[in-house]
Structure formats: C-alpha cells, structure tokens
Coordinates of C-alpha atoms in Angstrom, one line a residue:
X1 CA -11.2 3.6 73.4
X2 CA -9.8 3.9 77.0
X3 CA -8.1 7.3 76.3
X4 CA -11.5 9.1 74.9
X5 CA -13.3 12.1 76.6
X6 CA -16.8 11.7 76.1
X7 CA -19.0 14.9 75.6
X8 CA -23.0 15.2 76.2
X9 CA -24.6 18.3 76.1
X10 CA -27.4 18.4 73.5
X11 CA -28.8 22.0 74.5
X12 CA -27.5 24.8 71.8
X13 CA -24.1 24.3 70.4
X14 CA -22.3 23.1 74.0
X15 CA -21.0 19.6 73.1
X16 CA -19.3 21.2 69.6
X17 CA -17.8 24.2 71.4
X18 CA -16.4 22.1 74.5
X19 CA -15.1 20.0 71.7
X20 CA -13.0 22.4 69.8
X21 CA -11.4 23.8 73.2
X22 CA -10.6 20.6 73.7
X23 CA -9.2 19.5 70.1
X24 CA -6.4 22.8 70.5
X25 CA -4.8 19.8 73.1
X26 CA -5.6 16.9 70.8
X27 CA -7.0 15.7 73.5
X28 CA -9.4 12.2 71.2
X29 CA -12.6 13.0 72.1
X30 CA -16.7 11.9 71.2
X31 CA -19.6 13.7 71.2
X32 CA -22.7 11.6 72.1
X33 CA -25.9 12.3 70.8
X34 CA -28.1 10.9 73.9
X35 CA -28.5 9.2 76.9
X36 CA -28.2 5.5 75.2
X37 CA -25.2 6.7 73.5
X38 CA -23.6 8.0 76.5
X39 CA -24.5 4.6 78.0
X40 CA -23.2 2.4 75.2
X41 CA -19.9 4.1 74.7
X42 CA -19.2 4.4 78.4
X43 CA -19.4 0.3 78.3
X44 CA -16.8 0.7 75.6
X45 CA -14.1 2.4 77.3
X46 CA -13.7 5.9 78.0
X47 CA -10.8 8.2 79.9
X48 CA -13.8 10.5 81.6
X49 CA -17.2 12.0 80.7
X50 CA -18.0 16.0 80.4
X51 CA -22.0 16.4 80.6
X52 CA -24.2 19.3 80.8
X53 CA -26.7 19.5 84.0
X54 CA -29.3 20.0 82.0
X55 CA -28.3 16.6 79.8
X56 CA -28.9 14.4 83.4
X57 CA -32.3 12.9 82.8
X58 CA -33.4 10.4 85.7
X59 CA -32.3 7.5 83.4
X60 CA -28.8 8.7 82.4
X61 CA -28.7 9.5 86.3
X62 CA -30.0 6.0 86.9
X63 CA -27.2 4.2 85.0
X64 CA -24.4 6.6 86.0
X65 CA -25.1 5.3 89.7
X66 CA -24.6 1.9 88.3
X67 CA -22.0 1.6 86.5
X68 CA -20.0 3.7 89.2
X69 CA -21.1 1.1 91.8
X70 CA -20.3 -1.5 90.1
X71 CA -16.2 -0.7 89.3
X72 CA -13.4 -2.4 90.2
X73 CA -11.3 -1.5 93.3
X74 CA -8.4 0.2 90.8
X75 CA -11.6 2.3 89.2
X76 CA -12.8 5.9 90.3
X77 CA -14.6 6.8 86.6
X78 CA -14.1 10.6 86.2
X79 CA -17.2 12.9 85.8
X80 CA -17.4 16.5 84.9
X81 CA -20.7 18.7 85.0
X82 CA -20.9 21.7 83.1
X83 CA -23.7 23.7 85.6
X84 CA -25.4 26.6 85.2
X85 CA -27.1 26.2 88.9
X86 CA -24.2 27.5 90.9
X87 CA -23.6 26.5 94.1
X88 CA -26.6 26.8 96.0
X89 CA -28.5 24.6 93.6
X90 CA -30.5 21.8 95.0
X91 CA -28.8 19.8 92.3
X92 CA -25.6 20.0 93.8
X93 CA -25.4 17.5 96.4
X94 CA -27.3 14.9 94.0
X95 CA -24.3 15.0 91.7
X96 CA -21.3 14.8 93.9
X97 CA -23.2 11.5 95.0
X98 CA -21.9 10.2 91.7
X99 CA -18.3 10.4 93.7
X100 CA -15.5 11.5 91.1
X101 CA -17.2 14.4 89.9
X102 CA -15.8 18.0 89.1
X103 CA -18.6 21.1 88.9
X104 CA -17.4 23.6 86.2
X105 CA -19.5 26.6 86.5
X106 CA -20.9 28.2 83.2
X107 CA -20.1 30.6 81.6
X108 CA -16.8 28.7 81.4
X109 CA -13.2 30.2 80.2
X110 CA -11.6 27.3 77.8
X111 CA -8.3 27.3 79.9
X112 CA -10.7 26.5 83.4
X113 CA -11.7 23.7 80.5
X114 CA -8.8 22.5 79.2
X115 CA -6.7 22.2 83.0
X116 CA -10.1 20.4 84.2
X117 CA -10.1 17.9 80.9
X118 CA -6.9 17.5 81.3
X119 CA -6.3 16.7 85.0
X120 CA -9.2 13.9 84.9
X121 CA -7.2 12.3 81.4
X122 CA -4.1 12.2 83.5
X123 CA -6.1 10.5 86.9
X124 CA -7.4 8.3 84.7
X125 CA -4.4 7.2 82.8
X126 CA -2.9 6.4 86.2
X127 CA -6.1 4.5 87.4
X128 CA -5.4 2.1 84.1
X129 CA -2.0 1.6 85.5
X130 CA -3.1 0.4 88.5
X131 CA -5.7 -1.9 87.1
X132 CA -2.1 -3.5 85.2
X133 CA -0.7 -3.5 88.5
X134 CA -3.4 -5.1 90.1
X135 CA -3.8 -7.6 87.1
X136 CA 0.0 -8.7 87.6
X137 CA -0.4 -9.0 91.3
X138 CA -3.5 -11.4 90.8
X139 CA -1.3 -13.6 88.1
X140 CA 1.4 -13.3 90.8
X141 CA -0.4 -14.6 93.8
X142 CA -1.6 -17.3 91.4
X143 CA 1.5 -18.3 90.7
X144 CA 2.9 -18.1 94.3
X145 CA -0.3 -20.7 95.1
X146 CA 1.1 -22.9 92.1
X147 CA 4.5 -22.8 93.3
X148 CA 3.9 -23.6 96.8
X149 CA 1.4 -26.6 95.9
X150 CA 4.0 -27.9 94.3
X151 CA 6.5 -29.1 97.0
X152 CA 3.5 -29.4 99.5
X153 CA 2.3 -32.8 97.3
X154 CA 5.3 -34.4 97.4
X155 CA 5.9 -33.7 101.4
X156 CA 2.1 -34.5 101.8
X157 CA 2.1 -37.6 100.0
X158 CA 6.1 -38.9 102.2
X159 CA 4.3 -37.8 105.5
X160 CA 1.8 -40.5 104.5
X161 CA 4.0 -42.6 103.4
X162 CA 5.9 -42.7 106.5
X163 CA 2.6 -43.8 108.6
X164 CA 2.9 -47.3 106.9
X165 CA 4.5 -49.8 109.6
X166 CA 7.1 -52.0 108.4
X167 CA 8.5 -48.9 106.4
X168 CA 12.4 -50.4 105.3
X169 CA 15.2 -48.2 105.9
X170 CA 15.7 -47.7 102.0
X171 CA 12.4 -46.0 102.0
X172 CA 12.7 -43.9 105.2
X173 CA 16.1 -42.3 103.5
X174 CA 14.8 -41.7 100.4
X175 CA 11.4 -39.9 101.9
X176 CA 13.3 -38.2 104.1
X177 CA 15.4 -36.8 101.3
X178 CA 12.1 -35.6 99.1
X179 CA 11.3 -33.7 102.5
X180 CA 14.5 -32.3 102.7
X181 CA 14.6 -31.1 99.0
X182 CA 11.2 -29.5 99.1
X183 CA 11.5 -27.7 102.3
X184 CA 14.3 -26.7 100.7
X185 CA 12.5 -25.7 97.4
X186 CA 10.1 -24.0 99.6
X187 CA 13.0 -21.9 101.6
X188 CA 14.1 -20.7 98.4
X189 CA 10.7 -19.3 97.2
X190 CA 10.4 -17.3 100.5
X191 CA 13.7 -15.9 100.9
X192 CA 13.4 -14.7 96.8
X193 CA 10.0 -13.1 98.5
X194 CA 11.7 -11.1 101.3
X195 CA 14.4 -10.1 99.1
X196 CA 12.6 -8.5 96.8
X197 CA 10.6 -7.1 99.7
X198 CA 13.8 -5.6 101.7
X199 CA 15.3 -4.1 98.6
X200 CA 12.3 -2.3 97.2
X201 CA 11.6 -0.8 100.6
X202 CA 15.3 0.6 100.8
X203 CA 16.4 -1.9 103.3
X204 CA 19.2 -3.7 101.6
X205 CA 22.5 -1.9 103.0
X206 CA 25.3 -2.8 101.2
X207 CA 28.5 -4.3 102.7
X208 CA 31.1 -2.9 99.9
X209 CA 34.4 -4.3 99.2
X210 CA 37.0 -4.0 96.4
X211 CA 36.7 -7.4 94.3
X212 CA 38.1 -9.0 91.2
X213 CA 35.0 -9.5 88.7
X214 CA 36.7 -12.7 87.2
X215 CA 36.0 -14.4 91.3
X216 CA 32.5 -12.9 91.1
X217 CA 31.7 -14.7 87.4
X218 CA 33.5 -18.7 89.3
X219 CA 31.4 -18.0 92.9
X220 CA 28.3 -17.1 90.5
X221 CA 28.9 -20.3 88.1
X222 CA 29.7 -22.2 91.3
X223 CA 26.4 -21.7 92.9
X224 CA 24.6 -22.6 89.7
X225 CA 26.7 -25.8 88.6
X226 CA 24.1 -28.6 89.9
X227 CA 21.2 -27.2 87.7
X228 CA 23.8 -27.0 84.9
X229 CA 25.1 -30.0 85.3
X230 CA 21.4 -31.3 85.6
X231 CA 20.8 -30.2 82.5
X232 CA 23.6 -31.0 80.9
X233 CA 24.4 -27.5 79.7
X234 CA 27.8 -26.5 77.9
X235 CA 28.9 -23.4 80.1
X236 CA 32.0 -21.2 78.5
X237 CA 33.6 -18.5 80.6
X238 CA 35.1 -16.1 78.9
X239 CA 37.5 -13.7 81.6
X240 CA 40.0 -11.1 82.2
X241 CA 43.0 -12.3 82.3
X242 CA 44.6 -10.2 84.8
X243 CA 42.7 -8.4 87.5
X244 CA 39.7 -6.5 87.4
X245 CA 37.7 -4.8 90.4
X246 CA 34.5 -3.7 91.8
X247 CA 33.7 -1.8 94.5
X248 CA 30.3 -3.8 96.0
X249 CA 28.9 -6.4 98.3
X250 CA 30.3 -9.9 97.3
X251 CA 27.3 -11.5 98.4
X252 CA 24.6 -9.5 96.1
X253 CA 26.9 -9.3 92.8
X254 CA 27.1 -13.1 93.3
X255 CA 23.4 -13.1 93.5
X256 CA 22.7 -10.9 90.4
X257 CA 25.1 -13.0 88.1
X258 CA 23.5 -16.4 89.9
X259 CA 20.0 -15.2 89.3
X260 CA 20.6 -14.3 85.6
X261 CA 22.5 -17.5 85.2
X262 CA 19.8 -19.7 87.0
X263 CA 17.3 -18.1 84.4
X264 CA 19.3 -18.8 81.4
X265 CA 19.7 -22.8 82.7
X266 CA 15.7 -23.3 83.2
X267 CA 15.1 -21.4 80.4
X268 CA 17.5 -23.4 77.9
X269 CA 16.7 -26.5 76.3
X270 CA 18.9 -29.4 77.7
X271 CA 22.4 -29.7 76.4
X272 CA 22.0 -26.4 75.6
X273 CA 25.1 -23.3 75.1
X274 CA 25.1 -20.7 77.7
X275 CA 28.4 -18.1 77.5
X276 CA 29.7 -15.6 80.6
X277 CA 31.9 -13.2 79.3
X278 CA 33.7 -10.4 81.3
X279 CA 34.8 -7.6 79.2
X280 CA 36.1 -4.1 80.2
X281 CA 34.9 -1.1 78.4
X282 CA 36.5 2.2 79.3
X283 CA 35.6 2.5 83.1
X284 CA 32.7 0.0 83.4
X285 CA 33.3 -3.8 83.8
X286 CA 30.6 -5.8 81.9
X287 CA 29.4 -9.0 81.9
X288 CA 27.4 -10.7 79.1
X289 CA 24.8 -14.0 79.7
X290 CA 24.0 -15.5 75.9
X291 CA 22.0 -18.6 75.7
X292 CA 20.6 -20.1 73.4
X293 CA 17.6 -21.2 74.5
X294 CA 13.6 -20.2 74.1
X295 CA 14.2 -16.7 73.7
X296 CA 12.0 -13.7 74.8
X297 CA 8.8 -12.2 72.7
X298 CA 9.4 -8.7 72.1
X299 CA 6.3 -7.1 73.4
X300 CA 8.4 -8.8 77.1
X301 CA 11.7 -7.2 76.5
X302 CA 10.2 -4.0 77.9
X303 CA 8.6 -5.3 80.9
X304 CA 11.4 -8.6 81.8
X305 CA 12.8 -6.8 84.9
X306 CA 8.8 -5.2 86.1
X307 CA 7.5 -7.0 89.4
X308 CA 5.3 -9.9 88.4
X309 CA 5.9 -9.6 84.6
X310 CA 8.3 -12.5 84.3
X311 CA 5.6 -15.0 85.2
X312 CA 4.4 -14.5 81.5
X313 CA 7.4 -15.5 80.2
X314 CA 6.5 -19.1 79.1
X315 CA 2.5 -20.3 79.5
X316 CA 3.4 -24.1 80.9
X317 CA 5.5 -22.7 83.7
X318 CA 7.6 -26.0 83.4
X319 CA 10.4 -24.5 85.0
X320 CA 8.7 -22.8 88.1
X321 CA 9.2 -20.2 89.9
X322 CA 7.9 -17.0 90.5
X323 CA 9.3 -15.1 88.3
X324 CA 10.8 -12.1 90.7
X325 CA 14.3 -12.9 90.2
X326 CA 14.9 -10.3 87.0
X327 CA 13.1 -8.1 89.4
X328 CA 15.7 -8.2 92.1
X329 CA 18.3 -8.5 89.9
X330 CA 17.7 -5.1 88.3
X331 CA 17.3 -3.4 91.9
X332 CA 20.8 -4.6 93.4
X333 CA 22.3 -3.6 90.0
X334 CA 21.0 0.2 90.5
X335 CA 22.2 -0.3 94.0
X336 CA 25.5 -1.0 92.9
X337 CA 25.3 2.4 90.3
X338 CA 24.9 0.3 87.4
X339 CA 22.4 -1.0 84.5
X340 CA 20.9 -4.0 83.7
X341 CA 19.7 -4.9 79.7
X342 CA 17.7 -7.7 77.9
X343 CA 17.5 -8.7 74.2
X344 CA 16.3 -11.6 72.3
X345 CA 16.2 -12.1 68.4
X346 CA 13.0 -13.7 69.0
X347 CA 11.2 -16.9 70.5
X348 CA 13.1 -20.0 69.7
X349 CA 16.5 -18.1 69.6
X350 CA 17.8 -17.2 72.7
X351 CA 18.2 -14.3 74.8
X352 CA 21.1 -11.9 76.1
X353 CA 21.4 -9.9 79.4
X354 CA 23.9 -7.4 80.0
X355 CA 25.2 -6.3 83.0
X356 CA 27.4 -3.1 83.4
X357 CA 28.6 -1.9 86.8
X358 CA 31.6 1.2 87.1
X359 CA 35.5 0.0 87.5
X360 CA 37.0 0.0 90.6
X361 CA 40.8 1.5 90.6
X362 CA 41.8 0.0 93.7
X363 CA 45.1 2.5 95.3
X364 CA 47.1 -0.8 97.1
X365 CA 47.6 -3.7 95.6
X366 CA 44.4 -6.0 97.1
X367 CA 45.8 -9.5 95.9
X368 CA 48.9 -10.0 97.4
X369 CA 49.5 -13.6 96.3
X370 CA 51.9 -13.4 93.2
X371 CA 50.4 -14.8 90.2
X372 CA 51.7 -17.8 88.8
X373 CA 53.6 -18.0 85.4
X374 CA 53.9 -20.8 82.9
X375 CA 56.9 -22.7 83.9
X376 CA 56.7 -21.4 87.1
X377 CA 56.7 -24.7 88.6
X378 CA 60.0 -26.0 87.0
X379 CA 58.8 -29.8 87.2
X380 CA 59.0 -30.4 91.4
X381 CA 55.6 -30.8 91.8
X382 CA 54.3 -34.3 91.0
X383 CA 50.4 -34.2 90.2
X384 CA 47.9 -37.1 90.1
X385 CA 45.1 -36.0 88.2
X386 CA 41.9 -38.8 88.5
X387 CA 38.6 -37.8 86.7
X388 CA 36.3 -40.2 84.9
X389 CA 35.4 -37.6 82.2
X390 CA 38.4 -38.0 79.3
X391 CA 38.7 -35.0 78.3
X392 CA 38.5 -33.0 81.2
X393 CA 41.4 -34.8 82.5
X394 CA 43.5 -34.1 79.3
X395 CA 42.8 -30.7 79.8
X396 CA 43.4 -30.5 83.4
X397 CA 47.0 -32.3 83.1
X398 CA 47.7 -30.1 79.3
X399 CA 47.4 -27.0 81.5
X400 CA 49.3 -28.4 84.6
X401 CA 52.1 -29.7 82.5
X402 CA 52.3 -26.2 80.7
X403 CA 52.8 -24.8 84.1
X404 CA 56.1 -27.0 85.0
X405 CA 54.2 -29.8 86.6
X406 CA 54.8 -33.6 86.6
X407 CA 51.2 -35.1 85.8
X408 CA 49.8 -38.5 86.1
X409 CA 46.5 -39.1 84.7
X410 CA 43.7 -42.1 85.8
X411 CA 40.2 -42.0 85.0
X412 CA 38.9 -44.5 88.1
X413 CA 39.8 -44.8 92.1
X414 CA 41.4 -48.5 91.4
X415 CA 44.1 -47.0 89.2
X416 CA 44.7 -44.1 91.7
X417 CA 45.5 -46.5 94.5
X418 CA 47.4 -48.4 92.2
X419 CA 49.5 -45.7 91.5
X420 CA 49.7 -44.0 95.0
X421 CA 51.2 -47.1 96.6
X422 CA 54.1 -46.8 94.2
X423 CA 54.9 -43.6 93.5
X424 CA 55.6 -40.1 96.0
X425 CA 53.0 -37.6 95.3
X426 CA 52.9 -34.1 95.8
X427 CA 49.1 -33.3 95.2
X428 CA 46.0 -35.3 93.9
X429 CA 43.2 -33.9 92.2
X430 CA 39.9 -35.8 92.6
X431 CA 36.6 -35.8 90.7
X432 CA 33.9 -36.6 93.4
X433 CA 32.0 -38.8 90.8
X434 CA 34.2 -41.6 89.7
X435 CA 32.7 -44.9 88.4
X436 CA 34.0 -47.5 90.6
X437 CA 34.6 -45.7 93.6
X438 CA 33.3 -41.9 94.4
X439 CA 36.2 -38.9 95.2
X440 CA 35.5 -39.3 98.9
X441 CA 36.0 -43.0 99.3
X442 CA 39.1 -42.5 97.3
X443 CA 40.4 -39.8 99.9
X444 CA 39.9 -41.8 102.6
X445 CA 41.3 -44.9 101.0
X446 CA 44.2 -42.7 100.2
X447 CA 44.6 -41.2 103.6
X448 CA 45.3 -45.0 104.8
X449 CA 48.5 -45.0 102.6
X450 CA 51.9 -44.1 105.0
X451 CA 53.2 -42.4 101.9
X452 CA 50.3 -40.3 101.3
X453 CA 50.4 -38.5 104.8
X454 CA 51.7 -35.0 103.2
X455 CA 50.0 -35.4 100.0
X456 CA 47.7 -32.7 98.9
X457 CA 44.2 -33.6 98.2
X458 CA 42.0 -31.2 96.4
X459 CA 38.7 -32.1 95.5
X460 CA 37.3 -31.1 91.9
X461 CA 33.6 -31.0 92.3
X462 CA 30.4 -29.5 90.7
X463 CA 28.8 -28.7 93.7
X464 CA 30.3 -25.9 96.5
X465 CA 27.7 -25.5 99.3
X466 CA 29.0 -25.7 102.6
X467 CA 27.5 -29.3 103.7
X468 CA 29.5 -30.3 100.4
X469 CA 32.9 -28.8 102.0
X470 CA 32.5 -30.2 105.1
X471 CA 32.0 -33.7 103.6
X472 CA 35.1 -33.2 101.7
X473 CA 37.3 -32.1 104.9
X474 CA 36.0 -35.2 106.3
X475 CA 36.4 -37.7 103.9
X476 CA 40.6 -36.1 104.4
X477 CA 40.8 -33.4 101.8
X478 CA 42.6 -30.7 101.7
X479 CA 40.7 -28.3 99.8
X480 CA 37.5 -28.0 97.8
X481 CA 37.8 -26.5 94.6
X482 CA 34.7 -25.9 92.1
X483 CA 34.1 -26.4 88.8
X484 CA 35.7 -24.3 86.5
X485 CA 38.3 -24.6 88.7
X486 CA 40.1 -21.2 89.0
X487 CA 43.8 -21.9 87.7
X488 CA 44.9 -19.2 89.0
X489 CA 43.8 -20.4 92.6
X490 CA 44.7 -24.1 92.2
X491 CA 48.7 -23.2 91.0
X492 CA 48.9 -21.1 94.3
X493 CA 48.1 -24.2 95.6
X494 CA 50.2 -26.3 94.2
X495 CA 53.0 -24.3 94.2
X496 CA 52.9 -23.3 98.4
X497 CA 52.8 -27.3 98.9
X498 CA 56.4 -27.6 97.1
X499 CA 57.5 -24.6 99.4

C-alpha cells in the first residue's frame, strides 16, 4: 500500500491518461474517484498523491492540511498538482502551503510526468527508511534505559545497604564487590557505545602489525573464558598448526573474535558446544564461530550486523546488552579489508558466523623462537602437574610426556606439598581452583620450600585480566598462562628453564 501513487483528477479523461504514462514505468498506481476516496486511501498508505487543481475542493484542501500537520518527524508526504493556472495564479501560494508539493504545468509532456512521478516515489521510499531508522533507534534507546536500570538497582539498593550501622565486615566486602561488578557492567556498556561511535565516524586508526591468527583465536578465547566457564560451555579450538599471519591491529581482531564469541556464550543454552576453527583458504585466513545454541530467524540474518537490529534478536532480553556488538564487529572487519557472514538453520538450532580477513606473507621470519618438537625435551625436565579436574590433568601430563618430559600428576595442594618436599622439580603447573587449597596459596606455600627456590611456577587459569596477573606474580609465580593453554608457548617455557 506504501509504494502506490494515487491519482485524482475527475475532469475529462486526466486521471486515466496520467495513469497510462505512468503504467510504461510500472510504476502501482490508484485512481480515486473523489475526495473521500482520496481521504480513505491516503490513511491506507500511499508513496505520493498526483491531483488536478481543479480536483482541490475546500474539504479535500481541509484534510490535506491535516494529515500533513499531523506526520511524524521522518514524514514529508509528497504532493503533485497538475495546474492549468500558471504561475501567476492566486492559487499558487495556497498550494505550496501544503509544504512537499511539486506544480506540473498543463499541457504536460509524459517524460516532465514520468521524472516528476518518479523522483517523489524515490523521496518517499527513502522517507520509509528513515521511519525504520528512527523505529530502531527508539527500541535502542529503550534498551539502553533497560540496560542501564539494571546495574543502577543493585548499586542503589548496596548504597542503602551500607547506611545501616553495625554493617559486619562480611557484608561491607560483599556490597562492595556488587558495586564493583556493576560499575563495571556499566563501563562496559559505554565503552561498546563510543566504539561504535569512533568507528562509524572514521575515527578508529588502526595500529597494524604482522600476527599469527592461531594467538589472535587463544587472546580472543582468553578474554571470554569466565562467561564460558560460567556457563559451563564445551569450547573446541580447532587451529593451524604451523604459522599463519595477518596484517592488523591486535587489539581490534581480538575484539571482533571476543565479541562474536561473547555472543555465541549468552546466546547458547548452558553446557552448550561452541567450535573456533582457523582454516586457510587460498590467500584469506578464516575463522568459523558454530554454536549450538537458540539460533537466528531468518527474516534477522539480513539485518544481524545493522545498528540497533540485534536488540530483536530474542524478546526476554535475558542475556542483556545492547545489541551493537555485531555492529562493530562488522565495521573493524571492513577496516581490516575483509567480510563478515551469518547463518542459522533456524530458531532452536544454532547459528554460524564467518570471518575472512586476507593472508599476510610476512618477508622475515617474525617468530624467532624455534618451535618445539616431540621429544624435544629428552626427559630433563621434571613437571608437577596439579589440577583438580581429572581429565584435564591426564591430558596435560599425555601431551607433556609426548614431548620428553618427566610428569607428576596430583589433583589437590596437600599432595603437591607432599610431593615438592621430596622430590627436585623443574616446573609446576597450577590450577588456581583447587579444592582444599586455591593455586595461589599453593605458590606461596611452595615458595617457602628451600628446594623450590628455582622451580618454575606457571599458573593455569581461566581468567587473564591484568589484576588476575598481578595476583599471580604475587602469590610467587612465574608466569600466567590461560586456558587453552598454548602448547606451543608453555614448551618454550619449559624447555628455556632446563637451559
């Protein structure tokens, strides 16, 4: 109904020949037959109106003054008025008080006609794109005020909470902590906000670099471990195994993988599968997000990555946000020279984003380290491997044992004392979240140990912010490694200790 030109000229045969010019563009239009027509369709939706002068009765006038005064901001109705008067006619200035109005002068040539028609279809059109705009920014700013709310109770209700006297310590640290969070919460939404803000308006400047795509995909899962681990999602990387490089700014390809991966996490049912895979196809690296999670209604797919669209995405908004991430992550991929895709098979069965971005050949070797090689250790380096979680461990030793290592394995602090007091270490590898004592205890209690003065610690951990590294350097470790730990890395490691 929205794309219709609307034709009224009931004198002679006007309104049929304006409608066959018009037809030659297939232009949909509808010829009303008076001035309660032209009223009643006009309420239904129309692209513009073409009227006669003579067809502008007082009351057709009366209601075209309304209904123009009465649009919406995005709205500036389209009017065209087939005159015979000419220019000097008193009539004139009475119309172009209607505001959008074109005068056509009669006798008319169809191409005068068909350019006119044509010009007001396409104005219109774009009028109807900003009323979507302006409907998304409306949902948006909604959603902003939900979002903010949000933190604001919790921090409202602790700054009331800490005007009780007699508040016990207990209760003073754990307030202070649902501050802390929030604020933090809060921080997040705003710098997402200015992000998108500086890269839309061209100010994002790029810091590039050649670097390997598999360090990209760990400093990407990295970031988003605790709301993985939260969720108790199954992550699989799947990576080059030998080098592969980019040529871009570490710190916004982190952010485009984190932002896609922090989507597929809130947007996955608990214990749910999410895959990172980093292929190479011809001379583009790309990396593939699958989850398995609520999926994506196809009438979104087209829109996922438009400003404000995303907030649509689910209608409970359980997992906050504002929905500008896929926004931003689409810019700083274009910014980089590459593209960004989105598919789903449907609600209820995950989704799949695909990021490509060109090879990088770099001339000079960039890594000089040597890789390590199976074997490579020959059996001098004696490992202590101590994680609560079984199997992790038994991974973690399978692989270190492959690689020529000597490998102790304990699941708990006790048994890692135990051990330490009797035997000459080379390295230890420490979960932070052991049962009977946590990781950093354990380093310090280690640290006390005359024989554990050289030892390596390393800390295996899911978290990698930099409060969380500079707990670990003071509780006596060595280094901070995050998990999936990078193999690669951690035998570089091991094998510069024995050196």
């Amino acid at each position: 109904m929205e794309s219709r030109i609307l034709i009224f000229a009931p004198i002679g045969k006007d309104a049929r020949l304006v409608d066959q010019v018009l037809q030659r563009t297939k232009m949909e239009t509808f010829i009303c037959k008076s001035d309660l027509d032209v009223e009643a369709e006009m309420r239904l939706g129309a692209a513009a109106l073409i009227v006669s002068d003579e067809a502008l009765s007082a009351y057709l006038l009366k209601f075209l003054n309304q209904f123009l005064n009465s649009q919406p901001t995005w709205s500036d109705f389209p009017i065209l008025i087939l005159s015979k008067s000419g220019i000097g006619s008193p009539n004139t200035s009475s119309f172009f008080q209607l505001g959008n109005v074109t005068l056509l002068e009669r006798p008319l040539q169809g191409l005068t006609l068909i350019s006119a028609a044509m010009s007001a279809f396409r104005g219109r059109q774009r009028q109807y794109a900003m009323r979507e705009v302006d409907r998304r920014k409306d949902e948006f700013l909604a959603m902003l005020a939900h979002e903010l709310r949000n933190p604001l109770a919790p921090i409202s209700a602790a700054s009331d909470l800490l005007n009780f006297p007699n508040l016990d310590p207990a209760r003073i640290k754990r307030t202070s902590e649902i501050i802390s969070r929030q604020v933090k919460h809060m921080t997040g939404l705003i710098d997402d906000l200015l992000d998108v803000s500086r890269v839309s308006r061209g100010l994002v400047t790029l810091k590039e670099e050649a670097l390997d795509a598999r360090h990209i995909a760990t400093s990407a899962i990295e970031q988003v471990r605790p709301l993985l681990d939260a969720r108790r999602h199954q992550l699989t990387l799947q990576t080059s195994l030998v080098p592969v490089y980019i040529k871009g700014d570490q710190k916004r390809l982190i952010q485009i993988l984190s932002n896609v991966l922090n989507n597929a996490a809130k947007y996955t049912q608990e214990g749910g599968e999410i895959t990172l895979s980093l292929n190479i196809e011809d001379d583009a690296i790309v990396f593939t997000i699958r989850d398995n999670g609520i999926g994506i209604e196809p009438q979104t797919i087209s829109r996922i990555f438009d400003m404000f669209a995303q907030a649509e995405r689910t209608s409970d908004r359980t997992q906050g946000g504002l929905g500008i991430g896929l926004a931003l992550v689409q810019n700083l991929v274009q910014l980089h020279g590459g593209t960004v895709t989105a598919s789903s098979d449907g609600l209820g069965l995950g989704s799949v984003f695909t990021i490509t971005l060109p090879r990088f050949y770099p001339t000079a070797l960039i890594d000089t380290e040597p890789a390590f090689t199976l074997e490579s250790a020959k059996g001098n380096i004696k490992v202590l491997v101590v994680d609560d979680n079984e199997d992790a461990a038994s991974m973690l030793g399978m692989f270190l044992e492959l690689a020529g290592c000597s490998v102790k394995i304990v699941h708990s602090g006790k048994a890692a004392l135990d051990i330490a007091k009797n035997e000459t270490l080379d390295a230890c590898l420490l979960d932070i979240g052991l049962p009977d004592m946590d990781g950093m205890q354990l380093a310090r209690n280690l640290r006390l140990l005359p024989a554990m003065a050289d030892t390596m610690l390393v800390a295996i951990t899911g978290y990698g912010h930099d409060i969380d590294r500079q707990k670990s350097s003071a509780a006596g470790f060595d280094h901070h490694m995050v998990k999936p730990v990078d193999m690669d890395a951690l035998m570089r490691l091991l094998t510069k200790q024995t050196n």
